[in-house]
Short mmCIF file of C-alpha atoms in Angstrom, two decimals:
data_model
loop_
_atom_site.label_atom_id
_atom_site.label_comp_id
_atom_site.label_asym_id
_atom_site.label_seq_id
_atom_site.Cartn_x
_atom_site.Cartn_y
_atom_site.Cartn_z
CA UNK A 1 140.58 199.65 178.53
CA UNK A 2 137.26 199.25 176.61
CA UNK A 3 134.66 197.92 179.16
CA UNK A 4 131.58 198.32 176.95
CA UNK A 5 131.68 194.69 175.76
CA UNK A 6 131.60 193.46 179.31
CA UNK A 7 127.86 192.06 179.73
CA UNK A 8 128.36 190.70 176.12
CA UNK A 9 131.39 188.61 177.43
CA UNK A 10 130.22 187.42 180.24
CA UNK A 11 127.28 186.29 178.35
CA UNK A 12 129.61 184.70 175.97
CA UNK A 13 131.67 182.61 178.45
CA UNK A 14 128.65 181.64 180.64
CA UNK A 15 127.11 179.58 177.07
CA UNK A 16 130.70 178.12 175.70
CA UNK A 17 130.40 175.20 178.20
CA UNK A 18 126.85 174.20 177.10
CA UNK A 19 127.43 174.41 173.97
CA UNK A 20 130.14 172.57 173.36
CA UNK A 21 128.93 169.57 175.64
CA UNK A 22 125.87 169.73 174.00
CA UNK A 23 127.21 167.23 171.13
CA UNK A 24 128.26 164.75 173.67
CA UNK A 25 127.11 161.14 172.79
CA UNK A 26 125.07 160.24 175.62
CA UNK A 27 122.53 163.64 176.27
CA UNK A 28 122.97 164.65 172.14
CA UNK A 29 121.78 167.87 173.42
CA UNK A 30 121.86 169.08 169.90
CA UNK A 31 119.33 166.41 168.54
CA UNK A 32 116.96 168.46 170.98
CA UNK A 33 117.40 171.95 169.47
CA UNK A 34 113.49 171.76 167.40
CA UNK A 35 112.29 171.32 170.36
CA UNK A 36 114.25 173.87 172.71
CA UNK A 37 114.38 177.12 169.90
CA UNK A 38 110.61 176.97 169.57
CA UNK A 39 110.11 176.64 173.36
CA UNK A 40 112.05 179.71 174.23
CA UNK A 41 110.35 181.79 172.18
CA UNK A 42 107.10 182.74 174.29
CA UNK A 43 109.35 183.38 177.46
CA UNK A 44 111.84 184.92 176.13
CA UNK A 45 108.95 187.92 174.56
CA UNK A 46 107.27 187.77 178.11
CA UNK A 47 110.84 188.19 180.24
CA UNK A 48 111.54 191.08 177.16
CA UNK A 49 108.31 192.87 177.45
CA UNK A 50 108.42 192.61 181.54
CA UNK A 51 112.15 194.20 181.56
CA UNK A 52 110.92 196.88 179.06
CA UNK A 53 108.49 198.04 181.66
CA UNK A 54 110.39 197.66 184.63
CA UNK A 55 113.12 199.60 183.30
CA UNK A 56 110.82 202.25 181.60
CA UNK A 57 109.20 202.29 185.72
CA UNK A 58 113.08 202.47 187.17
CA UNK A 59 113.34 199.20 189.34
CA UNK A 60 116.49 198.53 187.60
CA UNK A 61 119.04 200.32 185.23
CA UNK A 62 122.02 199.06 183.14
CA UNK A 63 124.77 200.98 183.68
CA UNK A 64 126.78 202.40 180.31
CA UNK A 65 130.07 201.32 180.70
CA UNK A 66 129.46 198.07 180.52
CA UNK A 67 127.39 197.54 177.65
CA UNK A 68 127.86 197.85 173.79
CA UNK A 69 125.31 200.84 173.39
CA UNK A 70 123.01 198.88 170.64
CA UNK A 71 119.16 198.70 172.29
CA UNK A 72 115.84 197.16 171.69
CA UNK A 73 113.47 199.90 172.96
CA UNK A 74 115.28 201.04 175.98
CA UNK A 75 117.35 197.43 176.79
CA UNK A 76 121.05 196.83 175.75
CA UNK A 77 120.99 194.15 173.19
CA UNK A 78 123.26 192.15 175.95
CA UNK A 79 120.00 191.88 178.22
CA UNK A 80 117.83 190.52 174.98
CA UNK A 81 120.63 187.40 174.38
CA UNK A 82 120.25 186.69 178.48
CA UNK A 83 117.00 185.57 177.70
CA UNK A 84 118.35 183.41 175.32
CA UNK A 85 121.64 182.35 177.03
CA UNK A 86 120.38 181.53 180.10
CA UNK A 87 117.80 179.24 179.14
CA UNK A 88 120.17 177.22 176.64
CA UNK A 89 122.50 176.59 179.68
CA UNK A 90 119.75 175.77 182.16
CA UNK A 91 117.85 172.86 179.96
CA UNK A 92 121.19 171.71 179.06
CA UNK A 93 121.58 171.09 182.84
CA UNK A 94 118.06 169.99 183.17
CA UNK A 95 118.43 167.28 179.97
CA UNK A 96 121.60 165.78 181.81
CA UNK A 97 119.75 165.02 184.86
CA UNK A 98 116.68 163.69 182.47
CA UNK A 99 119.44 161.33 180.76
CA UNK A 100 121.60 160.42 183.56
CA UNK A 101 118.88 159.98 186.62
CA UNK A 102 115.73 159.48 184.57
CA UNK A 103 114.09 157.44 187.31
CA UNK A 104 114.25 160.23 190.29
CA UNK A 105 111.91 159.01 192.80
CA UNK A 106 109.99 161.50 195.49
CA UNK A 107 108.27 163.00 192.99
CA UNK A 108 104.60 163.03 194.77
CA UNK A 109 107.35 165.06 197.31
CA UNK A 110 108.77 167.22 194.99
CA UNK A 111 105.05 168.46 193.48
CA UNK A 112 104.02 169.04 196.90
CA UNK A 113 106.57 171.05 197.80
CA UNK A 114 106.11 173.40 194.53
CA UNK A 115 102.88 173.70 195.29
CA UNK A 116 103.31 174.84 198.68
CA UNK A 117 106.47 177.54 197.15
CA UNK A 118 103.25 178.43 195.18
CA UNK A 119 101.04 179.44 198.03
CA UNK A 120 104.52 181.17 200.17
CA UNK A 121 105.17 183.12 197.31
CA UNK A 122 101.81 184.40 196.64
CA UNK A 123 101.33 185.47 200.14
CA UNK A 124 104.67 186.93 200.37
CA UNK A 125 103.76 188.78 196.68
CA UNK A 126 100.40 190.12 198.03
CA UNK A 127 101.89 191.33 201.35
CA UNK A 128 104.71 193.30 199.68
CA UNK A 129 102.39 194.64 196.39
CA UNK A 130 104.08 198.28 196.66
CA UNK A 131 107.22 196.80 195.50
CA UNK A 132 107.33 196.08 192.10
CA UNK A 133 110.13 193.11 191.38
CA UNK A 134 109.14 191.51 194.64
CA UNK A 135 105.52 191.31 194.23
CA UNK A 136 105.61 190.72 190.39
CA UNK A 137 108.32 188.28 190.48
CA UNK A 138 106.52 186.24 193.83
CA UNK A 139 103.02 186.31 192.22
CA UNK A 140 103.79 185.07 188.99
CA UNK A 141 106.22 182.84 189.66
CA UNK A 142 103.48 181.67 192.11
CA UNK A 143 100.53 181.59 189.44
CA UNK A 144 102.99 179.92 186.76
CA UNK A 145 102.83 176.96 189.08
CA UNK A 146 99.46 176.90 189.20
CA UNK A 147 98.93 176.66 185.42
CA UNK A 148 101.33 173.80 185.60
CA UNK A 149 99.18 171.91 188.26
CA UNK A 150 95.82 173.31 186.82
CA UNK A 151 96.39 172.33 183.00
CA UNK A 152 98.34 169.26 183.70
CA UNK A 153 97.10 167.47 180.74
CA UNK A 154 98.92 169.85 178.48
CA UNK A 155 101.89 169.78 180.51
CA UNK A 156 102.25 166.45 181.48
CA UNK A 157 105.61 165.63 180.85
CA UNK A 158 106.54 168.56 183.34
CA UNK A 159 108.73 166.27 186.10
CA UNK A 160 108.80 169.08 189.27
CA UNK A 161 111.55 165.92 190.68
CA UNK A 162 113.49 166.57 187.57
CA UNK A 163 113.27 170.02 187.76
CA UNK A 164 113.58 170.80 190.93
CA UNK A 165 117.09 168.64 191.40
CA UNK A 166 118.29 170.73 188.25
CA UNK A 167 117.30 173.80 189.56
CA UNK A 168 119.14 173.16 192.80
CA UNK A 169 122.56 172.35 190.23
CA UNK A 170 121.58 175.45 187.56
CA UNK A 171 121.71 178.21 191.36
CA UNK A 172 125.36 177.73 190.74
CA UNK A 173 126.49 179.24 187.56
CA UNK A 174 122.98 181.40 187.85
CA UNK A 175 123.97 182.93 190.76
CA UNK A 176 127.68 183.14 189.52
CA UNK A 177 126.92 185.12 186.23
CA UNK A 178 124.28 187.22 188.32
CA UNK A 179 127.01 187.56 190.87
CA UNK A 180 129.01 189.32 187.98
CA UNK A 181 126.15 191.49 186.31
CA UNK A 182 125.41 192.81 190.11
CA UNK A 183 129.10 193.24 191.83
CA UNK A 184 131.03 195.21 188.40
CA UNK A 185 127.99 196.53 188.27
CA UNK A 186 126.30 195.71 185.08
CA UNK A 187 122.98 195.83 186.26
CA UNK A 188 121.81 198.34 188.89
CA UNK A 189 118.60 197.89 191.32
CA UNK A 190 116.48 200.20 193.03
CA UNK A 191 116.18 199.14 196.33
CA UNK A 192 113.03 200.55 196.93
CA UNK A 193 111.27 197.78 194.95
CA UNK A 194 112.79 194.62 196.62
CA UNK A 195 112.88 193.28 199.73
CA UNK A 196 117.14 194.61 200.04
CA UNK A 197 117.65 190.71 201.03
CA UNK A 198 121.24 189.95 199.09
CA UNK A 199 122.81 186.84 198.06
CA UNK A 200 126.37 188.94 198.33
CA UNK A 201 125.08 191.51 195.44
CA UNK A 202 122.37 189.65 194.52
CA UNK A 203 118.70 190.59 195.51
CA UNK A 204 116.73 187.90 196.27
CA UNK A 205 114.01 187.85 194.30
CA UNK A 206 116.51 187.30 191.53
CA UNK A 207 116.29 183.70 192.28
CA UNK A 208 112.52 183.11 191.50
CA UNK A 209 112.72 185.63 188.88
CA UNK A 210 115.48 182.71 187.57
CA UNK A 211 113.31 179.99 189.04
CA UNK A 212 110.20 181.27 186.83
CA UNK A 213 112.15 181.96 183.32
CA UNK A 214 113.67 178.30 183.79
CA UNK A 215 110.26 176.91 184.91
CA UNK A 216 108.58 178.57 181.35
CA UNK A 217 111.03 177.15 179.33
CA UNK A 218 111.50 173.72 180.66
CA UNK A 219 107.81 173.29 180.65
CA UNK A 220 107.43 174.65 176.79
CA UNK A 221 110.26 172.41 176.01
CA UNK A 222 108.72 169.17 177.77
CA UNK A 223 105.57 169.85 175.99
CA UNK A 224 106.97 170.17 172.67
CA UNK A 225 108.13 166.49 172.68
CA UNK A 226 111.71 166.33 174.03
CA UNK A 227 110.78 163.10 176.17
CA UNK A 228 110.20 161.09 173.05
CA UNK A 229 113.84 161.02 172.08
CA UNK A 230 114.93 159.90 175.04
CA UNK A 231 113.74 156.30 175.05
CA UNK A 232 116.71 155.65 172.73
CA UNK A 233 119.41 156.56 174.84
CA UNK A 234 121.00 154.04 177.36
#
C-alpha cells in the first residue's frame, strides 16, 4: 500500500468541507477570497521560514513514509499547503461566526483576557528559553498580541470576541488533523524542546503555535477590508 500521499490527503479532506460551503448564500465566503489570498501571504512566509529553521535545528522531523518526497528547502511540499489549508478552513469558521453572531457582546472581556494569555505566555516563554518550540511559540504568540493592542489603529477591525469564540470552534478539526499528523506519525517531535505536555499525541504548544498562525491571518484579513462586505448580508 502506497503511504507516501498520506499528509497530502489528509490535507485534502481537512479543506473539502470549507470549500465547498464557502459558496453558501448567507457567509458567500467566496466573495471574500481578495481579501483572504493576500492576507495569508505574510504568515504563511513567516510559519515557512520558522519551520525551515526548526527543522534544519531538529525540534521536529517529517517522517518519509508519509510524504510525497517533493521539498521546498528541507520541508515536504505537504507542510508548505498546511500553511495554506489551515488558514482557509479557520477564517471560514471565523467568517460564519462574523455573519451569524455579528453582535457578540463581552468583548471589553474577551480583550482582557488576551491580554492577560499575552503576559502568561511570555512568562511561561522566558522561563522555559532552552526549549526552542516552547519558548518561540509562547513569546511570539505573546508579542503578536501586543502588536494587535499596541497598533490598534491599523488593526481595528480585529474583534478578540469574534475570534476568540471561533478559535474555541476551529480546536476541533485543528486538533483532529494534528491528532492525525502526530498519532500515524506524520510529523515527529523532539521532546527535548517542549514542555512533553500531550493533548493524546499532541504537544501542547501546538495549540498557540495554531492560536498564533490563525491570529496573523485573521488580523491581515480584517485589515484588508473583509468587514465592509458584510453590511449587506442579513
Amino acid at each position: 500500500m502506497n503511504t507516501h500521499y498520506t499528509y497530502f490527503l489528509i490535507l485534502a479532506a481537512a479543506i473539502a468541507g470549507p470549500f465547498t460551503l464557502s459558496f453558501d448564500k448567507k457567509v458567500g465566503f467566496y466573495k471574500k477570497w481578495k481579501y483572504l489570498f493576500p492576507a495569508m501571504i505574510i504568515p504563511a512566509l513567516v510559519y515557512i521560514a520558522w519551520d525551515i529553521y526548526f527543522t534544519s535545528k531538529g525540534v521536529w522531523s517529517f517522517n518519509e513514509n508519509y510524504i510525497t518526497g517533493k521539498k521546498l528547502v528541507n520541508l515536504p511540499v505537504e507542510e508548505v499547503l498546511f500553511f495554506l489549508v489551515v488558514p482557509y478552513c479557520c477564517v471560514f469558521i471565523y467568517e460564519c461566526i462574523r455573519c451569524y453572531f455579528p453582535n457578540l457582546k463581552n468583548r471589553r472581556a474577551a480583550d482582557i483576557l488576551l491580554q492577560v494569555l499575552a503576559i502568561v505566555l511570555m512568562i511561561t516563554g522566558i522561563f522555559f528559553y532552552k526549549k526552542y518550540y516552547t519558548s518561540w511559540t509562547f513569546v511570539s504568540c505573546s508579542v503578536f498580541i501586543a502588536v494587535i493592542y499596541g497598533c490598534r489603529k491599523f488593526f481595528k477591525n480585529f474583534d478578540a470576541a469574534s475570534f476568540l469564540v471561533a478559535f474555541a470552534i476551529i480546536l476541533i478539526p485543528f486538533l483532529i488533523v494534528n491528532g492525525f499528523l502526530t498519532a500515524i506519525p506524520v510529523v515527529l517531535y523532539n521532546n527535548a524542546e517542549n514542555l512533553n505536555i500531550r493533548i493524546y499525541t499532541i504537544p501542547f504548544e501546538d495549540v498557540f503555535y495554531g492560536m498564533l498562525l490563525v491570529m496573523m491571518d485573521i488580523a491581515f484579513y480584517e485589515k484588508m477590508g473583509s468587514r465592509g462586505s458584510l453590511t449587506s448580508i442579513k
